[in-house]
Each structure stands twice: as structure tokens, then as C-alpha cells.
Amino acid sequence: MIFTDTHTHLYSEAFSDDRDEMIQRAISEGVTRFFIPAIDSAYTSSMYALKKSYPENVFLMMGLHPTHVKENYKEELAHVKQELDKGGFYAVGEIGMDLYWDKTFSESQQDAFNIQVNWAKERGMPINIHCRDAFDEVFEVLESQKADTLRGIFHCFTGNKEQAEKAISYNMKLGIGGVSTFKNGKIDAFLKDIPLEQIVLETDAPYLAPTPFRGKRNESSYLVHIAEKLSDIYELPLAEIARVTTDNSKSVFGI
């Protein structure tokens, strides 16, 4: 079985003491494809180092995370564009809007999101969307940017069924992670109504560890626990969950 973690921050400082061991644990569990989202320019060199160490397993994205959109976001966007122009990236992400922590830069977040979606469209690349307390705002951007060529992933999807269907209508797959295993996660209540062909797996490591590791550091090997939850929900063998979700990731990222 080959599993694909479509969203994992393997360069995080949380893995400083055991990064290689953590990655090897994942590979031994069959999680052999890691898609790495960007946050801001401070992490770019760490991302390149990760790719150099695991060239067959690591696939990089480039973008400006919405919570890192501050006064200097134009400079950060210039860095994103410069890196995208170099090539070698498989998505523009993670990008989007986050109004949970702070709404000070909401207009700047929306501007940065629009700009980066345009860059993705110009390059024929998928997008990886971060959305927290901002479904209406994110959907507004996607509606204005709607195009047959625009595709991507709604990372860490935690919305309701109506929002899930709306995200899919914009040619987005749903990134399903540890929240699906939580007793109060809610998305497991309607997930079976969503075709498995619209689902990809992710950990968002080191965040949002699935049950039975909830509250602890997450890592990519735990993706198997998320896949097991989907196996129960869809009443399909684990191998079929692995195959379909990995095929879905290939259709998004092109690899």
C-alpha cells in the first residue's frame, strides 16, 4: 500500500531532534509521498534541504500562509513569485484566509490569496487552501477566480456538508486529517455522502494528531490512523482507501 500525505510540515522545528527517524517511521508504514506546504520566506531554505535529503519522497509547494500576511506581505509575495519562477514546485500553498486568530489583516489576506490564485492559474498549478473561520471569504475569492483549469485541495477541511459540496464544486478535493477521528469532529457524520474520489489524506503534522494521539505531536506515520477511520466510514478495505486517495493526489498534483 502507498499512502500520500498531502500536507505535512516536515521542516517544522517540532521535528528538530528526530526528523529522519520520524520520516523513516512514516515510510515503513507505507506513507512514501510527502507534500510540503510553505509558510513564509523564513522556511524556504529548510524546505529545500528536506527535498535534497529525500528527493524521491518530498514534493514542495510555495506560497504565503494567511496567518503570516502582515505589513510586509508584498515583500513576502515577491519572494513567493521569485521561487515559483525558479520552478520545481507542485502547488501554490498553503494560501487562503484565517480570521480565527486576528482580523487585522483580513483585506491583505484576501489580496494575497487572490494574487496567489492568479499565479497558480497562470502556471497551470493547483492551490492548497487554508481556511479557518473564513469559508464565505474564501468562497468569494474562488467564485471570482472560477476557471476550468483551477484545481486544488481544501486543506484540513472542517466545514459542514453544504460547504464540502461547495468546495468540490470549485474543483477542490477535501483534505481529510486527524479531525475526522475526533469524537466531536463532526465531519465523520456526513463524509460517507462525499464520494471517495473527492478525498485526499493529510496529517498537517506536527499539528492535529489523530486519535489515539490527540493532543500530542503529530507525524506523517499517523496518516494510517486517518486512513483506517475512512476505511470504517466508507466500509472499504484499507488498501482501497490508500489506492483511491493516492490516485486523487496524483490527479491534483500531477505526480
Coordinates of C-alpha atoms in Angstrom, one line a residue:
M1 CA 0.0 0.0 0.0
I2 CA 1.2 3.5 -0.9
F3 CA -0.2 6.4 1.2
T4 CA 0.2 10.0 0.3
D5 CA 0.4 12.8 3.0
T6 CA -0.8 15.8 1.0
H7 CA 0.0 18.3 3.8
T8 CA 2.8 17.8 6.3
H9 CA 5.3 20.4 7.7
L10 CA 8.3 18.0 7.9
Y11 CA 10.6 21.0 8.2
S12 CA 9.0 22.1 11.5
E13 CA 11.1 22.8 14.5
A14 CA 9.0 20.2 16.3
F15 CA 11.0 17.6 14.4
S16 CA 14.4 19.0 15.0
D17 CA 15.5 16.2 17.3
D18 CA 14.3 13.2 15.3
R19 CA 13.3 14.3 11.8
D20 CA 15.0 11.5 9.9
E21 CA 13.7 8.8 12.3
M22 CA 10.2 10.3 12.1
I23 CA 10.3 10.2 8.3
Q24 CA 11.5 6.7 8.3
R25 CA 8.7 5.6 10.6
A26 CA 6.3 7.0 8.0
I27 CA 8.0 5.3 5.1
S28 CA 7.9 2.0 6.9
E29 CA 4.1 2.4 7.3
G30 CA 3.7 2.9 3.6
V31 CA 3.5 6.7 3.7
T32 CA 6.0 7.4 1.0
R33 CA 4.8 10.6 -0.6
F34 CA 5.0 13.9 1.3
F35 CA 3.7 17.2 0.0
I36 CA 5.2 20.1 1.9
P37 CA 3.3 23.4 2.2
A38 CA 5.2 26.7 2.6
I39 CA 4.5 29.3 5.3
D40 CA 6.8 32.2 4.6
S41 CA 10.3 33.0 3.4
A42 CA 11.9 32.0 6.8
Y43 CA 11.3 28.4 6.0
T44 CA 12.4 28.2 2.3
S45 CA 15.9 27.0 2.9
S46 CA 14.7 24.3 5.3
M47 CA 12.2 23.1 2.6
Y48 CA 15.0 22.9 0.0
A49 CA 17.2 21.0 2.5
L50 CA 14.3 18.5 3.0
K51 CA 13.9 18.0 -0.7
K52 CA 17.6 17.4 -1.1
S53 CA 17.6 14.7 1.6
Y54 CA 14.5 12.9 0.3
P55 CA 14.3 13.7 -3.5
E56 CA 12.1 10.7 -4.2
N57 CA 9.6 11.3 -1.4
V58 CA 9.3 15.0 -0.9
F59 CA 7.3 17.4 -3.1
L60 CA 7.4 21.1 -2.4
M61 CA 4.7 23.8 -2.6
M62 CA 5.3 27.5 -2.5
G63 CA 3.1 30.2 -1.0
L64 CA 2.4 32.7 1.8
H65 CA 0.3 31.3 4.7
P66 CA -2.5 33.7 5.6
T67 CA -1.5 34.0 9.3
H68 CA 1.8 35.3 8.1
V69 CA 0.3 38.0 6.0
K70 CA 1.5 41.1 7.8
E71 CA 2.6 44.7 7.0
N72 CA 5.4 43.2 4.8
Y73 CA 3.2 40.8 2.8
K74 CA 4.1 42.4 -0.5
E75 CA 7.7 41.6 0.1
E76 CA 6.8 38.1 1.1
L77 CA 4.7 37.7 -2.1
A78 CA 7.7 38.9 -4.1
H79 CA 9.7 36.0 -2.6
V80 CA 6.9 33.6 -3.4
K81 CA 6.9 34.7 -7.0
Q82 CA 10.7 34.6 -7.3
E83 CA 10.7 31.0 -6.0
L84 CA 7.8 29.9 -8.3
D85 CA 9.6 31.3 -11.3
K86 CA 12.5 29.0 -10.5
G87 CA 10.2 26.0 -10.9
G88 CA 10.3 22.7 -9.1
F89 CA 7.1 23.2 -7.1
Y90 CA 3.9 21.2 -7.3
A91 CA 1.3 23.6 -5.9
V92 CA 0.8 27.2 -4.7
G93 CA 0.2 26.8 -1.0
E94 CA -0.6 27.0 1.6
I95 CA -2.7 30.0 0.9
G96 CA -6.1 31.3 1.8
M97 CA -7.7 33.1 4.7
D98 CA -7.6 32.7 8.5
L99 CA -9.9 35.0 10.6
Y100 CA -9.8 32.9 13.7
W101 CA -6.8 34.5 15.4
D102 CA -6.8 38.0 14.1
K103 CA -8.9 40.0 11.6
T104 CA -6.4 42.9 11.4
F105 CA -5.1 41.9 8.0
S106 CA -8.3 40.4 6.6
E107 CA -8.2 42.6 3.5
S108 CA -4.5 42.0 3.0
Q109 CA -5.1 38.2 3.3
Q110 CA -7.8 38.4 0.7
D111 CA -5.5 40.4 -1.6
A112 CA -2.6 37.9 -1.1
F113 CA -5.0 35.0 -1.7
N114 CA -6.3 36.5 -5.0
I115 CA -2.7 37.2 -6.2
Q116 CA -1.5 33.7 -5.5
V117 CA -4.5 32.1 -7.1
N118 CA -3.8 34.1 -10.2
W119 CA -0.2 32.9 -10.2
A120 CA -1.4 29.3 -9.9
K121 CA -3.8 29.8 -12.9
E122 CA -1.0 31.4 -15.0
R123 CA 1.2 28.4 -14.3
G124 CA -1.4 25.7 -14.5
M125 CA -0.7 24.7 -10.9
P126 CA -3.1 23.5 -8.2
I127 CA -3.6 25.5 -5.0
N128 CA -3.6 24.3 -1.4
I129 CA -6.2 26.3 0.7
H130 CA -6.0 27.1 4.3
C131 CA -9.4 28.3 5.6
R132 CA -10.3 29.0 9.2
D133 CA -13.4 30.9 10.2
A134 CA -13.4 32.2 6.6
F135 CA -15.5 30.0 4.4
D136 CA -17.6 32.9 3.0
E137 CA -14.5 34.9 2.2
V138 CA -12.6 32.0 0.6
F139 CA -15.6 31.0 -1.5
E140 CA -15.9 34.7 -2.6
V141 CA -12.4 34.5 -4.0
L142 CA -12.9 31.1 -5.6
E143 CA -16.1 32.3 -7.2
S144 CA -14.4 35.3 -8.7
Q145 CA -11.4 33.2 -9.8
K146 CA -13.5 30.3 -11.1
A147 CA -11.9 28.5 -14.1
D148 CA -11.9 25.0 -15.6
T149 CA -8.2 24.9 -15.1
L150 CA -8.2 25.9 -11.4
R151 CA -7.9 22.9 -9.1
G152 CA -6.6 22.1 -5.7
I153 CA -7.1 20.9 -2.1
F154 CA -9.2 22.4 0.7
H155 CA -6.6 21.6 3.4
C156 CA -7.8 20.4 6.8
F157 CA -11.4 20.5 5.8
T158 CA -13.6 21.0 8.9
G159 CA -16.8 22.5 7.4
N160 CA -20.3 21.1 7.0
K161 CA -21.8 19.0 4.2
E162 CA -23.0 22.1 2.3
Q163 CA -19.6 23.7 2.5
A164 CA -17.9 20.5 1.4
E165 CA -20.1 20.3 -1.7
K166 CA -19.4 23.9 -2.5
A167 CA -15.7 23.4 -2.2
I168 CA -15.9 20.4 -4.5
S169 CA -17.9 22.5 -7.0
Y170 CA -14.8 24.7 -7.4
N171 CA -12.8 21.6 -8.3
M172 CA -11.2 21.2 -4.9
K173 CA -10.5 17.9 -3.2
L174 CA -11.1 17.8 0.6
G175 CA -8.0 17.3 2.7
I176 CA -9.1 14.9 5.5
G177 CA -6.9 14.6 8.6
G178 CA -6.9 14.0 12.3
V179 CA -10.2 15.9 13.0
S180 CA -12.1 13.0 11.2
T181 CA -11.1 10.7 14.1
F182 CA -12.2 13.1 16.9
K183 CA -15.5 12.3 18.7
N184 CA -16.6 15.9 18.3
G185 CA -15.0 16.3 14.8
K186 CA -18.5 16.3 13.1
I187 CA -17.2 15.7 9.6
D188 CA -17.4 11.9 10.0
A189 CA -21.2 12.4 10.2
F190 CA -21.5 13.3 6.5
L191 CA -18.3 12.1 5.0
K192 CA -19.8 8.9 3.6
D193 CA -22.1 11.1 1.5
I194 CA -19.0 12.6 -0.2
P195 CA -17.5 10.4 -3.0
L196 CA -14.1 9.0 -2.0
E197 CA -12.8 10.3 -5.3
Q198 CA -13.1 13.8 -3.8
I199 CA -10.9 13.0 -0.8
V200 CA -7.2 13.2 -0.1
L201 CA -5.4 12.3 3.1
E202 CA -3.2 14.6 5.2
T203 CA -1.7 14.9 8.7
D204 CA -0.9 18.6 8.9
A205 CA 2.0 17.3 11.1
P206 CA 3.1 18.4 13.7
Y207 CA -0.5 19.7 14.3
L208 CA -3.9 17.9 14.8
A209 CA -2.7 14.4 15.7
P210 CA -5.5 11.8 15.2
T211 CA -6.9 9.7 17.9
P212 CA -5.3 7.9 19.8
F213 CA -2.5 10.6 19.8
R214 CA -4.8 13.6 20.1
G215 CA -3.0 16.4 21.9
K216 CA 0.4 15.1 21.1
R217 CA 2.8 15.9 18.3
N218 CA 1.5 14.7 15.0
E219 CA 3.7 12.9 12.5
S220 CA 3.2 11.5 9.0
S221 CA 3.2 7.9 10.1
Y222 CA -0.1 8.6 11.9
L223 CA -1.7 9.0 8.4
V224 CA -2.6 5.3 8.6
H225 CA -4.9 6.0 11.6
I226 CA -6.8 8.6 9.4
A227 CA -7.0 6.1 6.6
E228 CA -8.3 3.4 9.0
K229 CA -11.1 5.8 10.0
L230 CA -12.0 6.4 6.4
S231 CA -12.0 2.6 5.9
D232 CA -14.6 2.4 8.6
I233 CA -16.7 5.3 7.3
Y234 CA -16.7 4.1 3.6
E235 CA -16.8 0.4 4.5
L236 CA -13.8 -0.3 2.2
P237 CA -10.6 -2.2 2.7
L238 CA -7.6 -0.1 3.9
A239 CA -5.8 -0.9 0.7
E240 CA -8.6 0.6 -1.4
I241 CA -8.5 3.8 0.7
A242 CA -4.8 4.1 0.1
R243 CA -5.1 3.5 -3.6
V244 CA -8.0 5.9 -4.3
T245 CA -6.7 8.7 -2.2
T246 CA -3.2 8.4 -3.6
D247 CA -4.7 8.4 -7.2
N248 CA -6.7 11.5 -6.2
S249 CA -3.5 13.2 -5.0
K250 CA -1.9 12.4 -8.4
S251 CA -4.8 14.0 -10.2
V252 CA -4.3 17.2 -8.2
F253 CA -0.5 17.5 -8.2
G254 CA 0.3 15.7 -11.5
I255 CA 2.7 13.3 -9.9

